[in-house]
CSV table of C-alpha atoms in Angstrom, one decimal:
chain,number,residue,atom,x,y,z
A,457,MET,CA,83.9,85.6,112.0
A,458,SER,CA,85.6,88.2,114.2
A,459,SER,CA,89.4,88.6,114.4
A,460,ARG,CA,91.8,89.7,117.1
A,461,LEU,CA,94.1,92.5,115.8
A,462,LEU,CA,97.0,94.5,117.3
A,463,VAL,CA,96.9,97.8,115.5
A,464,THR,CA,99.8,100.3,115.8
A,465,GLY,CA,99.2,104.0,115.4
A,466,GLY,CA,95.5,103.5,115.7
A,467,ALA,CA,94.9,107.0,117.2
A,468,GLY,CA,96.2,108.7,114.0
A,469,PHE,CA,94.1,109.6,111.0
A,470,ILE,CA,94.0,106.4,108.9
A,471,GLY,CA,94.5,104.2,111.9
A,472,ALA,CA,91.6,105.7,113.8
A,473,ASN,CA,89.3,105.3,110.8
A,474,PHE,CA,90.4,101.7,110.5
A,475,VAL,CA,89.9,100.9,114.2
A,476,LEU,CA,86.4,102.5,114.3
A,477,GLY,CA,85.5,100.3,111.3
A,478,ARG,CA,86.9,97.0,112.7
A,479,VAL,CA,85.4,97.5,116.1
A,480,ALA,CA,82.0,98.2,114.4
A,481,ALA,CA,82.5,95.0,112.4
A,482,GLY,CA,82.9,92.9,115.6
A,483,ASP,CA,86.7,92.5,115.7
A,484,GLN,CA,88.7,92.7,118.9
A,485,VAL,CA,91.2,95.5,118.6
A,486,VAL,CA,94.2,96.3,120.8
A,487,ASN,CA,95.4,99.8,119.8
A,488,LEU,CA,99.0,100.7,120.5
A,489,ASP,CA,99.7,104.4,120.0
A,490,LYS,CA,102.4,106.7,121.4
A,491,LEU,CA,100.1,109.7,121.1
A,492,THR,CA,102.5,112.1,119.5
A,493,TYR,CA,101.1,115.4,118.1
A,494,ALA,CA,98.9,113.6,115.5
A,495,GLY,CA,97.5,111.0,117.8
A,496,ASN,CA,94.1,111.9,119.2
A,497,LEU,CA,92.1,109.7,121.5
A,498,GLN,CA,89.1,112.0,120.9
A,499,SER,CA,88.8,110.4,117.4
A,500,LEU,CA,88.2,107.1,119.1
A,501,ALA,CA,85.6,108.3,121.6
A,502,PRO,CA,82.8,106.2,119.9
A,503,VAL,CA,84.6,102.9,120.8
A,504,GLU,CA,86.5,103.8,123.9
A,505,LYS,CA,84.1,101.8,126.1
A,506,ALA,CA,83.5,99.0,123.7
A,507,SER,CA,84.0,95.5,125.0
A,508,GLY,CA,86.1,94.6,122.0
A,509,TYR,CA,88.5,97.6,122.2
A,510,THR,CA,91.7,98.1,124.3
A,511,PHE,CA,93.9,101.2,124.2
A,512,VAL,CA,97.6,100.9,125.2
A,513,HIS,CA,99.7,104.0,125.4
A,514,GLY,CA,103.2,103.3,124.1
A,515,GLY,CA,105.5,103.1,121.1
A,516,ILE,CA,106.5,100.5,118.6
A,517,GLU,CA,110.1,101.1,119.5
A,518,ASP,CA,109.4,99.6,123.0
A,519,ARG,CA,110.1,96.0,122.1
A,520,GLU,CA,109.4,94.7,125.6
A,521,LEU,CA,105.9,96.3,125.6
A,522,VAL,CA,105.1,94.9,122.0
A,523,SER,CA,106.2,91.4,123.1
A,524,ARG,CA,104.0,91.6,126.2
A,525,LEU,CA,101.0,92.7,124.1
A,526,LEU,CA,101.5,89.9,121.6
A,527,THR,CA,101.7,87.3,124.4
A,528,GLU,CA,98.8,88.6,126.4
A,529,TYR,CA,96.3,89.3,123.6
A,530,ARG,CA,97.5,86.7,121.1
A,531,PRO,CA,96.3,88.7,118.0
A,532,GLU,CA,95.8,86.9,114.7
A,533,ALA,CA,97.3,89.9,112.9
A,534,VAL,CA,99.4,93.0,113.4
A,535,VAL,CA,98.2,96.0,111.3
A,536,HIS,CA,101.1,98.5,111.3
A,537,PHE,CA,100.0,102.1,110.8
A,538,ALA,CA,102.3,103.8,113.3
A,539,ALA,CA,104.6,106.3,111.5
A,540,GLU,CA,105.8,109.8,111.2
A,541,SER,CA,104.2,110.8,108.0
A,542,HIS,CA,104.4,114.5,107.0
A,543,VAL,CA,107.0,115.5,104.4
A,544,ASP,CA,107.4,119.1,105.6
A,545,ARG,CA,108.1,117.9,109.1
A,546,SER,CA,110.6,115.4,107.8
A,547,ILE,CA,112.5,118.2,106.1
A,548,LEU,CA,112.6,120.2,109.2
A,549,GLY,CA,113.5,117.3,111.5
A,550,PRO,CA,114.4,114.0,109.9
A,551,GLU,CA,115.7,112.1,112.9
A,552,SER,CA,112.3,111.3,114.4
A,553,PHE,CA,111.3,109.8,111.0
A,554,VAL,CA,114.2,107.5,111.0
A,555,MET,CA,113.7,106.5,114.6
A,556,THR,CA,110.0,105.8,114.3
A,557,ASN,CA,109.7,104.5,110.7
A,558,VAL,CA,112.9,102.5,110.5
A,559,VAL,CA,114.1,101.6,114.0
A,560,GLY,CA,110.5,101.3,115.3
A,561,THR,CA,109.4,99.1,112.5
A,562,PHE,CA,112.5,96.9,113.0
A,563,ARG,CA,111.7,96.4,116.6
A,564,LEU,CA,108.1,95.7,115.9
A,565,LEU,CA,109.0,93.1,113.3
A,566,ASP,CA,111.6,91.4,115.5
A,567,ALA,CA,109.1,91.1,118.4
A,568,THR,CA,106.4,89.8,116.0
A,569,LEU,CA,108.8,87.3,114.5
A,570,GLU,CA,109.5,85.9,118.0
A,571,HIS,CA,105.8,85.7,118.7
A,572,TRP,CA,105.0,84.0,115.4
A,573,GLY,CA,107.8,81.5,116.0
A,574,SER,CA,106.0,80.5,119.3
A,575,LEU,CA,102.8,79.7,117.5
A,576,SER,CA,101.8,76.3,116.0
A,577,GLY,CA,99.1,74.8,114.0
A,578,SER,CA,96.2,76.9,112.7
A,579,ALA,CA,97.2,79.9,114.8
A,580,ARG,CA,100.6,80.0,113.1
A,581,ASP,CA,99.0,79.5,109.6
A,582,ARG,CA,96.5,82.3,110.1
A,583,PHE,CA,98.9,84.9,111.4
A,584,ARG,CA,99.6,88.0,109.3
A,585,PHE,CA,101.7,91.1,109.6
A,586,LEU,CA,100.3,93.9,107.4
A,587,HIS,CA,102.5,97.0,106.9
A,588,VAL,CA,100.8,100.2,105.7
A,589,SER,CA,103.1,102.3,103.4
A,590,THR,CA,103.0,105.0,100.8
A,591,ASP,CA,103.3,105.7,97.1
A,592,GLU,CA,106.0,108.3,97.9
A,593,VAL,CA,108.6,105.5,98.1
A,594,TYR,CA,108.5,105.2,94.3
A,595,GLY,CA,109.6,108.9,93.8
A,596,SER,CA,108.1,111.3,91.2
A,597,LEU,CA,106.4,110.8,87.9
A,598,ALA,CA,106.5,113.0,84.8
A,599,PRO,CA,103.1,114.0,83.3
A,600,THR,CA,103.1,111.2,80.7
A,601,ASP,CA,104.7,108.4,82.8
A,602,ALA,CA,102.7,105.3,83.6
A,603,ALA,CA,101.3,105.1,87.2
A,604,PHE,CA,103.3,103.3,89.9
A,605,HIS,CA,102.8,99.6,90.0
A,606,GLU,CA,104.0,97.0,92.6
A,607,ASN,CA,107.3,96.4,90.7
A,608,THR,CA,108.2,100.1,90.2
A,609,PRO,CA,111.8,100.7,91.5
A,610,TYR,CA,112.0,102.7,94.7
A,611,SER,CA,113.3,106.2,94.4
A,612,PRO,CA,112.4,108.2,97.5
A,613,ASN,CA,113.1,112.0,97.5
A,614,SER,CA,112.3,113.2,101.0
A,615,PRO,CA,113.5,112.0,104.4
A,616,TYR,CA,109.9,110.8,105.0
A,617,SER,CA,109.7,108.7,101.9
A,618,ALA,CA,113.2,107.4,102.4
A,619,SER,CA,112.3,106.3,105.9
A,620,LYS,CA,109.2,104.6,104.7
A,621,ALA,CA,111.2,102.9,101.9
A,622,GLY,CA,113.5,101.6,104.6
A,623,SER,CA,110.6,100.1,106.6
A,624,ASP,CA,109.2,98.5,103.4
A,625,HIS,CA,112.5,96.9,102.8
A,626,LEU,CA,112.7,95.5,106.3
A,627,VAL,CA,109.2,94.0,106.0
A,628,ARG,CA,110.2,92.3,102.8
A,629,ALA,CA,113.5,91.1,104.3
A,630,TYR,CA,111.6,89.6,107.3
A,631,HIS,CA,109.4,87.6,104.9
A,632,HIS,CA,112.1,86.4,102.6
A,633,THR,CA,114.7,85.6,105.3
A,634,TYR,CA,112.6,84.4,108.2
A,635,GLY,CA,109.3,83.4,106.5
A,636,LEU,CA,107.3,85.9,108.5
A,637,PRO,CA,103.9,86.1,106.7
A,638,THR,CA,103.8,89.8,105.7
A,639,LEU,CA,101.7,92.0,103.5
A,640,THR,CA,102.5,95.5,102.4
A,641,THR,CA,100.1,98.1,101.0
A,642,ASN,CA,101.3,101.3,99.3
A,643,CYS,CA,98.6,103.9,99.2
A,644,SER,CA,98.1,107.2,97.4
A,645,ASN,CA,97.2,110.5,99.3
A,646,ASN,CA,94.5,109.9,101.8
A,647,TYR,CA,91.8,112.4,102.8
A,648,GLY,CA,88.6,112.3,104.9
A,649,PRO,CA,87.3,112.7,108.4
A,650,LEU,CA,89.7,112.9,111.4
A,651,GLN,CA,92.7,114.0,109.4
A,652,PHE,CA,95.2,116.3,111.3
A,653,PRO,CA,95.0,119.8,109.8
A,654,GLU,CA,98.6,120.0,108.8
A,655,LYS,CA,97.8,118.1,105.6
A,656,LEU,CA,96.6,119.9,102.5
A,657,ILE,CA,92.8,119.3,102.5
A,658,PRO,CA,92.0,120.0,106.2
A,659,LEU,CA,94.5,122.9,106.3
A,660,MET,CA,92.7,124.5,103.3
A,661,VAL,CA,89.2,123.8,104.7
A,662,LEU,CA,90.1,125.4,108.1
A,663,ASN,CA,92.0,128.3,106.7
A,664,ALA,CA,89.2,129.1,104.2
A,665,LEU,CA,86.6,129.0,107.0
A,666,ASN,CA,88.6,131.4,109.0
A,667,GLY,CA,89.5,133.8,106.1
A,668,LYS,CA,93.2,133.0,106.3
A,669,PRO,CA,95.6,132.7,103.3
A,670,LEU,CA,95.5,129.4,101.4
A,671,PRO,CA,99.2,128.6,100.9
A,672,VAL,CA,99.8,126.6,97.6
A,673,TYR,CA,103.4,125.5,96.9
A,674,GLY,CA,105.1,126.5,93.6
A,675,ASP,CA,102.8,126.7,90.7
A,676,GLY,CA,100.2,124.5,92.2
A,677,LEU,CA,100.4,121.9,89.5
A,678,ASN,CA,101.9,119.1,91.5
A,679,VAL,CA,99.5,116.1,91.0
A,680,ARG,CA,98.4,113.6,93.5
A,681,ASP,CA,96.0,110.6,93.4
A,682,TRP,CA,93.4,111.2,96.1
A,683,LEU,CA,92.1,108.2,98.1
A,684,TYR,CA,89.1,108.5,100.5
A,685,VAL,CA,90.2,107.1,103.8
A,686,GLY,CA,87.1,104.9,104.0
A,687,ASP,CA,88.1,103.2,100.8
A,688,HIS,CA,91.6,102.8,102.0
A,689,CYS,CA,90.4,101.1,105.2
A,690,ALA,CA,88.3,98.8,103.1
A,691,ALA,CA,91.3,97.9,101.0
A,692,ILE,CA,93.4,97.1,104.1
A,693,ALA,CA,90.7,94.8,105.4
A,694,THR,CA,90.5,93.1,102.0
A,695,VAL,CA,94.2,92.6,101.8
A,696,LEU,CA,94.3,91.3,105.4
A,697,ALA,CA,91.6,88.8,104.7
A,698,LYS,CA,92.6,87.6,101.2
A,699,GLY,CA,96.0,88.8,100.3
A,700,ARG,CA,98.9,86.4,99.5
A,701,SER,CA,101.6,86.3,102.0
A,702,GLY,CA,104.7,88.2,101.0
A,703,GLU,CA,102.8,90.3,98.4
A,704,THR,CA,102.6,94.0,98.0
A,705,TYR,CA,99.3,95.7,96.9
A,706,ASN,CA,99.1,99.2,95.7
A,707,VAL,CA,95.9,101.1,96.8
A,708,GLY,CA,94.8,104.1,94.7
A,709,GLY,CA,91.8,106.4,94.5
A,710,LEU,CA,91.9,106.8,90.7
A,711,ASN,CA,91.5,110.6,91.3
A,712,GLU,CA,94.5,112.4,89.9
A,713,MET,CA,94.3,116.1,90.5
A,714,PRO,CA,96.7,119.1,90.6
A,715,ASN,CA,96.9,120.7,94.0
A,716,ILE,CA,95.5,124.0,92.8
A,717,ALA,CA,92.4,122.2,91.5
A,718,VAL,CA,91.9,120.6,94.9
A,719,VAL,CA,92.1,123.9,96.6
A,720,GLN,CA,89.7,125.6,94.2
A,721,THR,CA,87.2,122.8,94.7
A,722,ILE,CA,87.3,123.3,98.4
A,723,CYS,CA,86.8,127.0,98.0
A,724,ASP,CA,83.8,126.5,95.7
A,725,ILE,CA,82.1,124.0,98.0
A,726,LEU,CA,82.6,126.2,101.1
A,727,ASP,CA,81.3,129.2,99.2
A,728,GLU,CA,78.2,127.1,98.5
A,729,LEU,CA,77.8,125.7,102.0
A,730,ARG,CA,79.0,128.8,104.0
A,731,PRO,CA,78.6,131.8,101.6
A,732,GLY,CA,80.7,134.9,102.3
A,733,VAL,CA,81.0,138.3,100.8
A,734,THR,CA,83.6,137.3,98.2
A,735,SER,CA,84.8,134.0,96.7
A,736,ARG,CA,87.3,132.1,98.9
A,737,ARG,CA,89.5,131.7,95.8
A,738,ALA,CA,90.7,135.1,96.6
A,739,LEU,CA,92.5,133.7,99.6
A,740,ILE,CA,94.8,131.5,97.4
A,741,THR,CA,98.4,132.5,97.9
A,742,TYR,CA,101.3,130.9,96.1
A,743,VAL,CA,104.4,130.4,98.2
A,744,LYS,CA,107.9,129.2,97.6
A,745,ASP,CA,108.0,125.6,96.8
A,746,ARG,CA,109.3,123.1,99.4
A,747,PRO,CA,112.6,121.3,98.7
A,748,GLY,CA,112.4,118.1,96.7
A,749,HIS,CA,108.7,118.5,95.9
A,750,ASP,CA,107.7,115.5,93.8
A,751,ARG,CA,105.8,116.6,90.7
A,752,ARG,CA,103.3,113.7,90.4
A,753,TYR,CA,102.1,110.6,92.0
A,754,ALA,CA,99.7,108.0,90.5
A,755,ILE,CA,98.8,104.5,91.6
A,756,ASP,CA,98.0,101.5,89.4
A,757,CYS,CA,95.9,99.4,91.7
A,758,ARG,CA,94.8,96.8,89.1
A,759,LYS,CA,96.5,94.0,91.0
A,760,LEU,CA,94.3,94.7,94.1
A,761,THR,CA,91.2,94.9,92.0
A,762,ALA,CA,92.0,91.8,89.8
A,763,GLU,CA,93.1,89.5,92.6
A,764,LEU,CA,91.1,90.6,95.6
A,765,GLY,CA,88.1,92.3,94.1
A,766,TRP,CA,88.5,95.7,95.8
A,767,LYS,CA,87.8,99.1,94.1
A,768,PRO,CA,87.3,102.6,95.4
A,769,GLN,CA,83.7,103.6,96.1
A,770,GLU,CA,84.2,107.3,96.3
A,771,THR,CA,84.9,109.7,93.5
A,772,PHE,CA,86.8,112.8,94.5
A,773,SER,CA,83.6,114.8,94.0
A,774,SER,CA,81.7,112.7,96.5
A,775,GLY,CA,84.6,112.2,98.9
A,776,ILE,CA,85.5,115.8,99.2
A,777,ARG,CA,81.9,116.8,99.9
A,778,ARG,CA,81.7,114.2,102.6
A,779,THR,CA,85.1,115.4,104.1
A,780,ILE,CA,84.1,119.1,104.2
A,781,ALA,CA,80.7,118.3,105.7
A,782,TRP,CA,82.4,116.3,108.4
A,783,TYR,CA,84.7,119.2,109.4
A,784,LEU,CA,81.8,121.6,109.4
A,785,GLU,CA,79.8,119.3,111.7
A,786,ASN,CA,82.8,118.5,114.0
A,787,MET,CA,84.4,121.9,114.8
A,788,PRO,CA,84.8,120.9,118.5
A,789,TRP,CA,87.1,118.1,117.4
A,790,VAL,CA,89.1,120.6,115.3
A,791,GLU,CA,89.3,123.1,118.2
A,792,ALA,CA,90.5,120.4,120.6
A,793,ILE,CA,93.5,119.4,118.4
A,794,THR,CA,94.5,122.9,117.1
A,795,SER,CA,96.7,123.4,120.2
A,796,GLY,CA,99.5,125.9,120.7
A,797,ALA,CA,102.0,123.3,119.5
A,798,TYR,CA,100.2,122.9,116.2
A,799,ARG,CA,99.9,126.6,115.7
A,800,GLU,CA,103.6,127.0,116.4
A,801,TRP,CA,104.4,124.5,113.7
A,802,ILE,CA,102.1,126.2,111.2
A,803,ASP,CA,103.9,129.4,111.9
A,804,ARG,CA,107.3,127.8,111.5
A,805,ASN,CA,106.5,126.1,108.2
A,806,TYR,CA,104.3,128.8,106.5
A,807,VAL,CA,104.6,132.2,108.1
A,808,GLY,CA,107.4,134.1,106.5
A,809,ARG,CA,107.7,131.7,103.5
A,810,GLU,CA,108.3,133.7,100.4
A,811,THR,CA,105.3,134.3,98.3
A,812,THR,CA,105.5,133.9,94.6
A,813,ALA,CA,103.6,135.3,91.6
A,814,VAL,CA,102.0,132.7,89.3
A,815,THR,CA,100.2,133.6,86.2
A,816,GLY,CA,97.0,132.0,85.1
A,817,SER,CA,93.4,131.8,86.1
A,818,ALA,CA,93.9,130.0,89.6
A,819,GLN,CA,92.4,133.0,91.4
């Protein structure tokens, strides 16, 4: 049975993948997106003329607009992706993260609560507000620490993760204070098609293709749990359909890897698919670490698996090959979004950053 969804941030990386999947599955989707630098309508070209899809240009901080959309389209659920989400950008300019992730989420919640209060009967019973968050709210793990679980205390270490922690707390408060039927998912690092190339994997793919340096922070041994975006979208759909109101579900890829191993894997696959004169590993350049760089993230997603039956389908080996193949096959998409503004940001964040000498066999 199809559903009516209001999706916020559906022109971003994860949101666009989710919207494409839900429209293909027959759901009616209203996509509210402000189209900041990482929002890209070209990602949604396959559904832009679909009868079940509507795009609305606007932000979650516009409470009047959100209220109008809720009244007009009467969605059965709000799926909230909209967020500023890049740690490096939050260090350089934290205010926009607070405004979008905290203030914007508050206004979205407040408008949704008013709408939910106007519903009755089965429409009220079915309604859900699903908030998509991150494992970074939990802080950093030592190499031998157990993975993050749903009751791990919050300990955010960057302006980005602090702003997401604030939004998580607001969602929890609106459930416990007002009874709003909320769901929260905290995911590990996503990768896959349509990702804006400021993030590690697409940045390394594109730099390696163009023979540019591959900047690796610190010693390259910061560990992340890598989750293929298609698996993440499937998890969100599962939680929306079967999750218990008021609960949090952690979503992990079960693929912990140090950053340097991710970069080396990308180099090796590109050497195989697009051979050059020398190995692309020679492009790896260690640069000064960013402030407050968390050492390790890892997600324990057993609750989601045990209660709702979800588990990731992609290994890192299969997912990274699918991802690299997508970028190789969609260079016009890449060229369209690598605008002057994006290049200026790359220059600001990486060009001139002090390089460091790291011993070992990474090269």
